[in-house]
Short mmCIF file of C-alpha atoms in Angstrom, two decimals:
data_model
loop_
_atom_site.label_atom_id
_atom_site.label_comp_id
_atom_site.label_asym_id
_atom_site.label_seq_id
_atom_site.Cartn_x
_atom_site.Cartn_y
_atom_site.Cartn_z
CA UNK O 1 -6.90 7.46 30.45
CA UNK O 2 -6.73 3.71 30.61
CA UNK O 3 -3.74 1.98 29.25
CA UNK O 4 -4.54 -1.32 27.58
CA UNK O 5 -3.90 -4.43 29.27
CA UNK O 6 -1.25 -6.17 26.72
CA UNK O 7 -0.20 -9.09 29.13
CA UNK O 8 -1.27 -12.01 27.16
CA UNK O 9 -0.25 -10.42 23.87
CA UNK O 10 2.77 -9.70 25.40
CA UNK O 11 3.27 -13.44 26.08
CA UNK O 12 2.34 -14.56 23.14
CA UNK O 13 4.58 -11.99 21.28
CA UNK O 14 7.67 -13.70 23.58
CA UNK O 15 6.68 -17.16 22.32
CA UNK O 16 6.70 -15.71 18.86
CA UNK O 17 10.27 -14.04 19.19
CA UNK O 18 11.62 -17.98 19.87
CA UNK O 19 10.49 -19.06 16.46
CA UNK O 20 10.08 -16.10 14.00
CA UNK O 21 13.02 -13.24 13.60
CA UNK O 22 11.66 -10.79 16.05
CA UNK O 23 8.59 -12.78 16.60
CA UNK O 24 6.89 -11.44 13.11
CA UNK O 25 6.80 -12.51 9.92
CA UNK O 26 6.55 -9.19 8.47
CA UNK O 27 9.06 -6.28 10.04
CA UNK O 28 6.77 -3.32 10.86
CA UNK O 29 4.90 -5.69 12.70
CA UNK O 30 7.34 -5.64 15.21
CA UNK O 31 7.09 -2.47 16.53
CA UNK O 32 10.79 -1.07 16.31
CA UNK O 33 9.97 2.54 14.85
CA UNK O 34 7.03 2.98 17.42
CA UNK O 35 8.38 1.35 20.12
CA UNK O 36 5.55 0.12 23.20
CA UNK O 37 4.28 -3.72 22.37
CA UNK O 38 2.21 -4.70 19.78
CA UNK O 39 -1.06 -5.80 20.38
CA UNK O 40 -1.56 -9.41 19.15
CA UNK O 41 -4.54 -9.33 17.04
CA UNK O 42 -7.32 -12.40 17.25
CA UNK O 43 -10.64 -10.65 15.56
CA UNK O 44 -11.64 -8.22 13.58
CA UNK O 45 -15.06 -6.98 12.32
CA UNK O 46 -16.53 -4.08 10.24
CA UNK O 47 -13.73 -0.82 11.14
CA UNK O 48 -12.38 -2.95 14.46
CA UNK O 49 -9.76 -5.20 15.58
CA UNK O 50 -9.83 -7.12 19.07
CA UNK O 51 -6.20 -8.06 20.48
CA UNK O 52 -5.80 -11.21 22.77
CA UNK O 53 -6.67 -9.25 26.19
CA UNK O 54 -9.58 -8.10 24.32
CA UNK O 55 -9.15 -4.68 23.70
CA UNK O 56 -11.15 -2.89 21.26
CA UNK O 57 -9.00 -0.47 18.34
CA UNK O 58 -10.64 1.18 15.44
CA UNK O 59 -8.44 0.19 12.53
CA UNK O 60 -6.89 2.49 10.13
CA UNK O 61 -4.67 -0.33 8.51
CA UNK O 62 -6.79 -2.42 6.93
CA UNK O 63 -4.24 -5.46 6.30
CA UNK O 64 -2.22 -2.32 4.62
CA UNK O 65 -4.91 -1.56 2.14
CA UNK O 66 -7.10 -4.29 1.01
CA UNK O 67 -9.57 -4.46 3.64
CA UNK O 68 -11.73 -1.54 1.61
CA UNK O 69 -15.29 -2.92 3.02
CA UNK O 70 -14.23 -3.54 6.20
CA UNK O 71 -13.23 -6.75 7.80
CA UNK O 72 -15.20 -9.84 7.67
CA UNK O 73 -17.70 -8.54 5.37
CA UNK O 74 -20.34 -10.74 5.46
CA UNK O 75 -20.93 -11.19 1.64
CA UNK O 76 -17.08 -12.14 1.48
CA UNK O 77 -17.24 -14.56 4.50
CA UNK O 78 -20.22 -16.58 3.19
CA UNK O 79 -18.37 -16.52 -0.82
CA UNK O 80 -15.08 -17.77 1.16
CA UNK O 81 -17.05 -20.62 3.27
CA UNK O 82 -19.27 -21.82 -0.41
CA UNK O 83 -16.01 -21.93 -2.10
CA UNK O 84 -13.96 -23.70 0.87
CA UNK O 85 -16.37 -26.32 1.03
CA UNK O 86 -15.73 -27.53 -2.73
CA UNK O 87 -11.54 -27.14 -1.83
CA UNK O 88 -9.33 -25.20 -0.75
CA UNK O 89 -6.71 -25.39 -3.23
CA UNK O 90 -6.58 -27.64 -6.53
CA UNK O 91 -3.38 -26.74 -8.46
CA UNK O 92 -5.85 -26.38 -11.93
CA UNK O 93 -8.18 -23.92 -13.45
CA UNK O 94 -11.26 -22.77 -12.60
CA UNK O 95 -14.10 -20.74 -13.48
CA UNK O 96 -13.68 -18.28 -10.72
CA UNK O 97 -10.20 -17.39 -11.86
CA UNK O 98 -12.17 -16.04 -15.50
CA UNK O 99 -15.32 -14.47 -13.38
CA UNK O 100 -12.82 -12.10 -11.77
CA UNK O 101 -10.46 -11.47 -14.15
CA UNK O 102 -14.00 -10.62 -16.39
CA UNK O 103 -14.72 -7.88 -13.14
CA UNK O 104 -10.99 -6.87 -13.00
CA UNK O 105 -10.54 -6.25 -16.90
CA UNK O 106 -13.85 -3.96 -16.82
CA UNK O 107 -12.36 -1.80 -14.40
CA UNK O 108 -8.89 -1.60 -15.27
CA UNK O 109 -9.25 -0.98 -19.57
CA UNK O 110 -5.49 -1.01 -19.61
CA UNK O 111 -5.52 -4.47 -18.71
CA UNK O 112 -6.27 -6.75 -21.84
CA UNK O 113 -4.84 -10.04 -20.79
CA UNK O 114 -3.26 -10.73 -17.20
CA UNK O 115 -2.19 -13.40 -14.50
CA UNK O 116 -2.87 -13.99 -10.93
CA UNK O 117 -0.13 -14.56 -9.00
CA UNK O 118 -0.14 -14.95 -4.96
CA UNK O 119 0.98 -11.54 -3.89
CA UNK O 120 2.19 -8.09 -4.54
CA UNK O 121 6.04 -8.76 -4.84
CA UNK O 122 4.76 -11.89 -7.21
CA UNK O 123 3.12 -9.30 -9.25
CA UNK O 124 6.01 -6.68 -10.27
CA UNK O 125 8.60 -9.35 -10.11
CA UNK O 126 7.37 -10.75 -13.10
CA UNK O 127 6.37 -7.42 -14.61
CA UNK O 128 10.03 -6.42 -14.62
CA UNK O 129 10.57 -10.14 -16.16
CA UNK O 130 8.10 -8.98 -18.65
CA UNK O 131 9.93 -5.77 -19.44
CA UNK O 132 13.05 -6.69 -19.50
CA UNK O 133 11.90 -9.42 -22.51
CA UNK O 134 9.52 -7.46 -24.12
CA UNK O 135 11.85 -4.74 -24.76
CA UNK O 136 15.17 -6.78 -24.66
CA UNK O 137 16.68 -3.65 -22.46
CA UNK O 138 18.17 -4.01 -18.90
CA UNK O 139 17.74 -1.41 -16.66
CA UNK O 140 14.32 -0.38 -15.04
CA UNK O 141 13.55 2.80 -13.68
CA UNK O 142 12.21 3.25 -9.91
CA UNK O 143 11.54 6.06 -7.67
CA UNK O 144 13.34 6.51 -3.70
CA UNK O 145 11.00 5.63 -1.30
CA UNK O 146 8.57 3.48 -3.11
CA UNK O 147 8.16 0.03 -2.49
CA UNK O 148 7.55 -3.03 -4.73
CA UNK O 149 7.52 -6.00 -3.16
CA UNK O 150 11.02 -7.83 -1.57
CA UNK O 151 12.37 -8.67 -5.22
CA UNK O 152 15.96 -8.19 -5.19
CA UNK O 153 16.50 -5.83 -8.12
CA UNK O 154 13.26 -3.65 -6.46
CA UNK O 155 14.97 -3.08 -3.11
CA UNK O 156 17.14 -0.28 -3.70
CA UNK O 157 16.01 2.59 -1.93
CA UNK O 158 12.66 1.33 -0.85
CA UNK O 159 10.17 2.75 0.82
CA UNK O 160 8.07 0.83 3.48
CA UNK O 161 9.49 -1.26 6.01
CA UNK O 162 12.99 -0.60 4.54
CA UNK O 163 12.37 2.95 4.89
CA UNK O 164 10.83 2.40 8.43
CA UNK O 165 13.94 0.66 9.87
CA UNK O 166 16.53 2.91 8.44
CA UNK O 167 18.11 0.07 5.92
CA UNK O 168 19.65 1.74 2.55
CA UNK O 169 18.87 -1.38 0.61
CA UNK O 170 18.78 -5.39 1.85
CA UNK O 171 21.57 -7.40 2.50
CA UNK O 172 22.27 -10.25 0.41
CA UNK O 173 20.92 -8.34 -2.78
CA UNK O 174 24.11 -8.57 -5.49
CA UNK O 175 25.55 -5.58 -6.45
CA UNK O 176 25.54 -7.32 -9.89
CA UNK O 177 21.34 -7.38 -9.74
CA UNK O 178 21.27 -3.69 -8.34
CA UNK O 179 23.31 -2.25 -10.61
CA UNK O 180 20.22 -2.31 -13.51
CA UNK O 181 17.99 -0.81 -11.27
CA UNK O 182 18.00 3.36 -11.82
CA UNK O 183 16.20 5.03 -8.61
CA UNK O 184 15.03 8.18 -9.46
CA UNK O 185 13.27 11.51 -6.72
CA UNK O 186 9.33 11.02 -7.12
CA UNK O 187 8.06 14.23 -8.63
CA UNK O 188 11.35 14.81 -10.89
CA UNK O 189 10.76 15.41 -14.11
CA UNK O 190 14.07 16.88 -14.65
CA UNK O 191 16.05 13.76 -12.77
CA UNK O 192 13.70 11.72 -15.49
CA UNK O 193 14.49 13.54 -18.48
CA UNK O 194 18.72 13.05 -17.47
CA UNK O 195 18.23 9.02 -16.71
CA UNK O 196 16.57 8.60 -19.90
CA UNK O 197 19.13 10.93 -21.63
CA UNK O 198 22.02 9.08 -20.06
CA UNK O 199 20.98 5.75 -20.68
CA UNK O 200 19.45 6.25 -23.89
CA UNK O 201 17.91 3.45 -25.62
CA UNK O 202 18.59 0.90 -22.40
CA UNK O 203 15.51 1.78 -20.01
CA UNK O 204 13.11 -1.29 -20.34
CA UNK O 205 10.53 0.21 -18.18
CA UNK O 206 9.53 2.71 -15.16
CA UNK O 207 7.81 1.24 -12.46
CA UNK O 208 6.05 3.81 -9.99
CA UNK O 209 3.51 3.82 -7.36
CA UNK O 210 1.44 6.55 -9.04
CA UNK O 211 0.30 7.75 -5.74
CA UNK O 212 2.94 6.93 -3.40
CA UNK O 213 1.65 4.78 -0.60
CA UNK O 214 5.29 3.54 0.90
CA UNK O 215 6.55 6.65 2.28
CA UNK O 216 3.37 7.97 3.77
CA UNK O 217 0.73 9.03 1.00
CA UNK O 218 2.36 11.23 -1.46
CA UNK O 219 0.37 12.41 -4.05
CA UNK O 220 2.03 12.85 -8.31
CA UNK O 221 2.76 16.40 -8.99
CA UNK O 222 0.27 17.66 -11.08
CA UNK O 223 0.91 16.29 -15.19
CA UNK O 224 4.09 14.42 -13.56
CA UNK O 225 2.38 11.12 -14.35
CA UNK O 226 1.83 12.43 -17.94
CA UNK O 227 5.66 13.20 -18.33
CA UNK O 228 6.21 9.48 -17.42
CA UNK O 229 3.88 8.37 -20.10
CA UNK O 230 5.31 10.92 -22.36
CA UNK O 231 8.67 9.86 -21.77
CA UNK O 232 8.27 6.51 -21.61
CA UNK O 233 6.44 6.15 -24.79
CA UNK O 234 9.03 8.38 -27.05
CA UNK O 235 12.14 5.92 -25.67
CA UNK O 236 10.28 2.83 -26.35
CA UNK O 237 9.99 1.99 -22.81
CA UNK O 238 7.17 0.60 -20.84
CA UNK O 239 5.19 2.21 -18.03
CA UNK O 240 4.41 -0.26 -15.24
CA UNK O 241 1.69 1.57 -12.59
CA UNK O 242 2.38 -0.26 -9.39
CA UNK O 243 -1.43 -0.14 -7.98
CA UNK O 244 -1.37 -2.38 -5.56
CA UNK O 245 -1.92 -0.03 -2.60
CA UNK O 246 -4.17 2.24 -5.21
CA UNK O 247 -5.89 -0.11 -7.46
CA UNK O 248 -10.07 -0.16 -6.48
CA UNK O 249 -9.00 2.10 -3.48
CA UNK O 250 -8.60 5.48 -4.51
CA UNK O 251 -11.31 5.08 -7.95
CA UNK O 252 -12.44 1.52 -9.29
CA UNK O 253 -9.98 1.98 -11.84
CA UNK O 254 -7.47 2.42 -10.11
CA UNK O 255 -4.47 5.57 -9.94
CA UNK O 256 -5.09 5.29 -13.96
CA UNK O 257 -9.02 5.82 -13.88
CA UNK O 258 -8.50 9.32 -11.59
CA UNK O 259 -6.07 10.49 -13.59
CA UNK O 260 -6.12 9.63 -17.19
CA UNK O 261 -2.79 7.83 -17.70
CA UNK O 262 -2.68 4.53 -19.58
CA UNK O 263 0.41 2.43 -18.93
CA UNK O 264 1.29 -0.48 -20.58
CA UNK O 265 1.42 -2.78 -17.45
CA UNK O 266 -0.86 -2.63 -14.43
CA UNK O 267 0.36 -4.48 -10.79
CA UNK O 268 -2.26 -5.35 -8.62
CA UNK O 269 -2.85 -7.15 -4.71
CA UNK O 270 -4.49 -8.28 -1.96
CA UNK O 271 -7.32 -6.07 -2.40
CA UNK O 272 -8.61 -7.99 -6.05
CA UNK O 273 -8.56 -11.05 -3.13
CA UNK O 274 -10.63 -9.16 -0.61
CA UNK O 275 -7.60 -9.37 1.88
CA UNK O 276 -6.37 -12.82 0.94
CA UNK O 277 -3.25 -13.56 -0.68
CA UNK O 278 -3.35 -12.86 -4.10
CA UNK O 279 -1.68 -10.61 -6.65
CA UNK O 280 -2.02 -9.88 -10.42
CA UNK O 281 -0.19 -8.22 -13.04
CA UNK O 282 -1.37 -7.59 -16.95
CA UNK O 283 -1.76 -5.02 -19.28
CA UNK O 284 -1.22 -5.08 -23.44
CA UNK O 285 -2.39 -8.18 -24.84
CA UNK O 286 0.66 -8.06 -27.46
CA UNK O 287 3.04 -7.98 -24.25
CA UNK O 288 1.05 -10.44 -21.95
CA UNK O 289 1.54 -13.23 -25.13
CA UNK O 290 5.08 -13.76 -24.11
CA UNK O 291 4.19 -14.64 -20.82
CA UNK O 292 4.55 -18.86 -21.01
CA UNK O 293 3.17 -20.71 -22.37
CA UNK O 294 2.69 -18.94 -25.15
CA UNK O 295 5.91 -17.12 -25.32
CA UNK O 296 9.12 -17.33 -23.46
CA UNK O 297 8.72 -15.43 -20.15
CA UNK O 298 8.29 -18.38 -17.63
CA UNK O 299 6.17 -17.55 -14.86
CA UNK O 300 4.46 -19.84 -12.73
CA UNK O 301 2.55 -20.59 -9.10
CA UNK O 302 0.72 -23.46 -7.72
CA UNK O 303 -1.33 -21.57 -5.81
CA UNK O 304 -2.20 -18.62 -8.40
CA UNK O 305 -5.76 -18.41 -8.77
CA UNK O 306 -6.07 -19.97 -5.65
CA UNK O 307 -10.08 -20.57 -5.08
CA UNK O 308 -10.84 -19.14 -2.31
CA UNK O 309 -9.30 -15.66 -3.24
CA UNK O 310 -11.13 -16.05 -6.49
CA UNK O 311 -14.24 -16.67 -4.36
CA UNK O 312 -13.62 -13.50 -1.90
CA UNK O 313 -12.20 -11.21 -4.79
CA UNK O 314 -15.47 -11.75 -6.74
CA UNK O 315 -17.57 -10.52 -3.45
CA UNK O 316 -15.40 -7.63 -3.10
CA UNK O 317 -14.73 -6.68 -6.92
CA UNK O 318 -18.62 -7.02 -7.22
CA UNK O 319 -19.43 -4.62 -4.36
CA UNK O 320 -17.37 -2.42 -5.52
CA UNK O 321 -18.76 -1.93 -8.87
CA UNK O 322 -22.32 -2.46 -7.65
CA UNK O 323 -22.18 0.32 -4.92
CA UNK O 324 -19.29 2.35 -6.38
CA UNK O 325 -22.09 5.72 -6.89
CA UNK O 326 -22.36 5.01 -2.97
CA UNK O 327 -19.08 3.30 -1.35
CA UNK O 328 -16.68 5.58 -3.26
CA UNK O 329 -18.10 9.37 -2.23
CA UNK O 330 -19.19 8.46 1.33
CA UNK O 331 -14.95 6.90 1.69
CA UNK O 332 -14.12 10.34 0.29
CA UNK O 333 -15.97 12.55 2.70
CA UNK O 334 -15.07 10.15 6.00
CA UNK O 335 -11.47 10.35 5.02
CA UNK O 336 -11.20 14.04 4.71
CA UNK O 337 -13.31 14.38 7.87
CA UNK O 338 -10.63 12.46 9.74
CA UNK O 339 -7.98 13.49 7.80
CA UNK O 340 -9.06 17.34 8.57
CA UNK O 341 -10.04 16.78 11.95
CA UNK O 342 -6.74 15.70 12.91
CA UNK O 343 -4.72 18.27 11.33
CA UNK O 344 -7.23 20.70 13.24
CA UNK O 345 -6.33 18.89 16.71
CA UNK O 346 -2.53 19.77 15.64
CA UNK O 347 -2.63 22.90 14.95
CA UNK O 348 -4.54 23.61 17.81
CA UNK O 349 -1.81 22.16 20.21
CA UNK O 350 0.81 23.87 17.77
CA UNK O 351 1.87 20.29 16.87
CA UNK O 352 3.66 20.63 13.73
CA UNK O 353 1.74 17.94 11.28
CA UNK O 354 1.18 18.31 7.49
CA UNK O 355 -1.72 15.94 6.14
CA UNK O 356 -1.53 14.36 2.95
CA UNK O 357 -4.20 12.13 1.07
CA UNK O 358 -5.83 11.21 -1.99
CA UNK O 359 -9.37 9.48 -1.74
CA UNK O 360 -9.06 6.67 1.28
CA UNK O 361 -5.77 6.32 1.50
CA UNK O 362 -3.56 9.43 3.72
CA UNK O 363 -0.66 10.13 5.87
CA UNK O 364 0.26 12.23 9.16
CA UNK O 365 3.73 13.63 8.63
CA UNK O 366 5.33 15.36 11.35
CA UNK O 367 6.55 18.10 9.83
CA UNK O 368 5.87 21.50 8.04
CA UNK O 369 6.05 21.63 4.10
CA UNK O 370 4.94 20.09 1.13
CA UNK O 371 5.93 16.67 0.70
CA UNK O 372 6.96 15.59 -2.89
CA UNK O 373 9.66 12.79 -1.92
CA UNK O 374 11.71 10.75 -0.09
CA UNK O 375 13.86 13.48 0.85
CA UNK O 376 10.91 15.77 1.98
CA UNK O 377 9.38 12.66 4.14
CA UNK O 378 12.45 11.54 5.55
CA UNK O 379 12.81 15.17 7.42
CA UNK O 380 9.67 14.25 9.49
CA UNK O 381 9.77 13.97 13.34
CA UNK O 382 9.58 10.16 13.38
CA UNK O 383 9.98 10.73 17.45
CA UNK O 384 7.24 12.32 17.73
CA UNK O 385 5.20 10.35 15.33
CA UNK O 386 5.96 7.35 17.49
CA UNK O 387 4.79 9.10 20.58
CA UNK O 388 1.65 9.97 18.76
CA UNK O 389 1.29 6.23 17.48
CA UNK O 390 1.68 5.22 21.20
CA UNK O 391 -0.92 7.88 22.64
CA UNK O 392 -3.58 6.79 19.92
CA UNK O 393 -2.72 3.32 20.63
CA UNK O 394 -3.96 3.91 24.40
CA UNK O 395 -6.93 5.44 23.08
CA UNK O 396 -8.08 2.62 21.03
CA UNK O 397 -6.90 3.89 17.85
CA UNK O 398 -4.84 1.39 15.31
CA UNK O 399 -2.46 3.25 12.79
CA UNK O 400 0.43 1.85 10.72
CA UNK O 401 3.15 1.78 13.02
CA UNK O 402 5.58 3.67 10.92
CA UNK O 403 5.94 7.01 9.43
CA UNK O 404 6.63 6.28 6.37
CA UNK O 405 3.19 3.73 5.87
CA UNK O 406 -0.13 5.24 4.21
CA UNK O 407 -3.42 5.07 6.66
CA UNK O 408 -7.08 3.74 4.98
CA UNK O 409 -10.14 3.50 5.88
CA UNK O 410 -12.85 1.69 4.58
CA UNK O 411 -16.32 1.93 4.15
CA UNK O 412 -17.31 0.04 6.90
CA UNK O 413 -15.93 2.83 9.75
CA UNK O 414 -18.58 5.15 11.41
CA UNK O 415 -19.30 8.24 12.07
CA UNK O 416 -19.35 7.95 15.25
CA UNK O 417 -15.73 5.94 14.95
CA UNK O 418 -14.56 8.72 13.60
CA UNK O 419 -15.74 11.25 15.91
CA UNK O 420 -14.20 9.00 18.71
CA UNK O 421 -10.69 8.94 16.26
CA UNK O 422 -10.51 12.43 16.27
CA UNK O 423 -11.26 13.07 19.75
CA UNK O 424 -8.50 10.67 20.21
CA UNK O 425 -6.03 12.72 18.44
CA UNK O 426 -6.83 15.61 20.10
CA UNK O 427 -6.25 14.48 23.90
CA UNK O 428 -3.01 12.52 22.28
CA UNK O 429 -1.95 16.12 20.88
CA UNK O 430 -2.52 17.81 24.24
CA UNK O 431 -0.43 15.11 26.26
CA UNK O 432 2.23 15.49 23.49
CA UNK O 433 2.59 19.09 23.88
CA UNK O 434 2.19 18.84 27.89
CA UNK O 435 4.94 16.52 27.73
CA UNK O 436 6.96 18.98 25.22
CA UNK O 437 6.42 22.10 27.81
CA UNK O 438 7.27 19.42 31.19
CA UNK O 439 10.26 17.53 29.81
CA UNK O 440 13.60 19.16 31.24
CA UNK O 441 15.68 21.11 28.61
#
């Protein structure tokens, strides 16, 4: 096995360090929970990403999520370069921010009036604003180990790259702003039931990833995300689906389509943008009219409905819904291929691994058991994960470098990618356990 050459990402990555903290501008960029060097990445087309020595990975990232037709799809590409040569940005309205909001609505019925905002954290930020006025209550309910964005009141017990570098909240986050914020076990009805019991008549909302994407994929018991509509609805509270990870991914409706739950407010990202930065959030029409300027909820973003996300979420939203009796079943059946085939290479090495996923989105977690939380995810070998990271790595194979961080594929990837991904796995599974029998005791 050849070892990538990572010299001139590895120079690049030093320049970086000198003017961004730890040379990223995200933090599981960095590399910390895999250890090895990150590749610095200069291209990417279809299922693959080319790093700046020019080796070739097949990508199971997917800019975290969004890239759900594969990179530079070329009916996206040509709708960005039309739109880019009108403007980039204009600070005003225009008709593309109503064309996809028109595509966006028609998948997501929950959604009767919403706002485009310029990223994920954008999104729920101002859904908890919306809440909070709405119902005139304080405190919001969350789940450990989910992730919503860097708002201050969301970051206690977070999943994603808080979860990845071991942090138990974020410093600089005021006790006074955490104290609202409730964070609840995923999968709990009966932790639930006792929040809403002990601070009766104060919940404004529950926020929730309905299938958890920021702690590795893990799935809603089944009729839990019934109970939080149940629940929610008796106390007078709202029920905010997080979708950015699942929204289009896992059904063109979204977490809500696959499993029959209406909530009152909807969050969605990058992948409404095809992969550029953009972010919604909507729901009710009776809540949405207190978002300014119709009501008092002030909310605002120069760049919001920035034209050439409008442009490249059109392409993508349209695709979607064109070729959803296509894209949709063919994701499903490459996803538990690869998802299967892995698990297979594991068990075959006696490498402890339980597999979790829900349509193209799934997670590797070292470890034996079902997984239902934070609790059960946190008990995963994150050594060994990071040695398998580093073996697929070698082998050409580009996973979230973290434990705790859903995989995706997209509908670009091949079979014959995913042949080569599992075959992957399996030699990384055999050096893991050679290693294992080798290493002194």
């Amino acid at each position: 096995m050849s070892m990538p050459r990572l010299a001139k990402s590895r120079a690049l990555h030093q320049r970086a360090e000198k003017l961004f903290p730890g040379g990223v501008n995200s933090p599981v960029r960095a590399f910390r929970a895999v250890g090895g060097e990150p590749p610095i990445i200069v291209r990417a087309k279809g299922a693959k990403l080319w790093d700046a020595d020019g080796n070739e990975y097949i990508d199971y990232v997917g800019s975290w999520g969004p890239m759900i037709l594969g990179h530079a799809d070329p009916e996206v590409t040509e709708a960005v370069s039309r739109a880019a040569q009108n403007g980039t940005s204009f600070g005003a309205s225009t008709p593309a921010e109503s064309d996809l909001a028109e595509l966006v609505t028609a998948a997501f019925p929950s959604i009767e009036m919403m706002r485009f905002v310029s990223s994920g954290t954008e999104a729920t930020m101002s859904a908890i604003r919306l809440a909070r006025a709405f119902t005139q209550r304080k405190y919001i309910v969350k789940f450990e180990g989910c992730y919503h964005g860097h708002a201050d009141s969301l970051l206690v017990k977070a999943g994603s790259g808080v979860a990845t570098l071991g942090i138990p909240g974020s410093a600089g986050v005021l006790d006074e702003q955490a104290r609202f914020t409730l964070a609840l076990p995923f999968n709990s009805t009966e932790a639930l039931e006792k929040a809403f019991a002990n601070y009766e008549g104060q919940i404004a909302a529950v926020i929730v990833e309905p299938i958890v994407g920021n702690m590795g994929c893990v799935p809603p018991r089944e009729g839990y995300l019934q109970t939080l509509r149940e629940v929610t609805r008796s106390q007078g509270s709202l029920l905010i689906f997080d979708e950015v990870m699942t929204g289009f991914r896992v059904a063109l409706g979204g977490a809500q389509e696959l499993y029959g739950i209406t909530p009152d407010l909807t969050t969605l990202g990058k992948i409404i943008g095809g992969g550029l930065p953009v972010g919604a959030y909507g729901g009710r029409r009776e809540i949405m009219r207190m978002v300014a300027p119709l009501g008092p909820v002030y909310q605002a973003g120069t760049l919001s409905g920035n034209p050439l996300a409008m442009a490249a979420g059109v392409a993508t939203v349209s695709r979607l819904q064109r070729d959803r009796a296509k894209i949709y079943p063919t994701l499903e059946r490459n996803s538990s291929t690869v998802v299967d085939g892995i698990t297979q290479a594991a068990q075959q090495s006696e490498v402890e691994i339980t597999s979790a996923r829900v349509g193209s989105m799934f997670t590797w977690f070292f470890r034996l058991g079902n997984i239902y939380n934070y609790e059960d995810a946190a008990k995963s070998d994150t050594s060994k994960f990071a040695q398998f990271h580093r073996g697929m790595l070698d082998r050409g194979i580009y996973l979230p470098p973290s434990q705790f961080e859903a995989a995706f594929l997209s509908a670009a990837h091949t079979t014959a990618e995913i042949d080569k991904t599992i075959e992957a796995a399996r030699s990384t599974f055999k050096s893991l356990k050679t290693a294992a029998v080798t290493s002194p005791s």
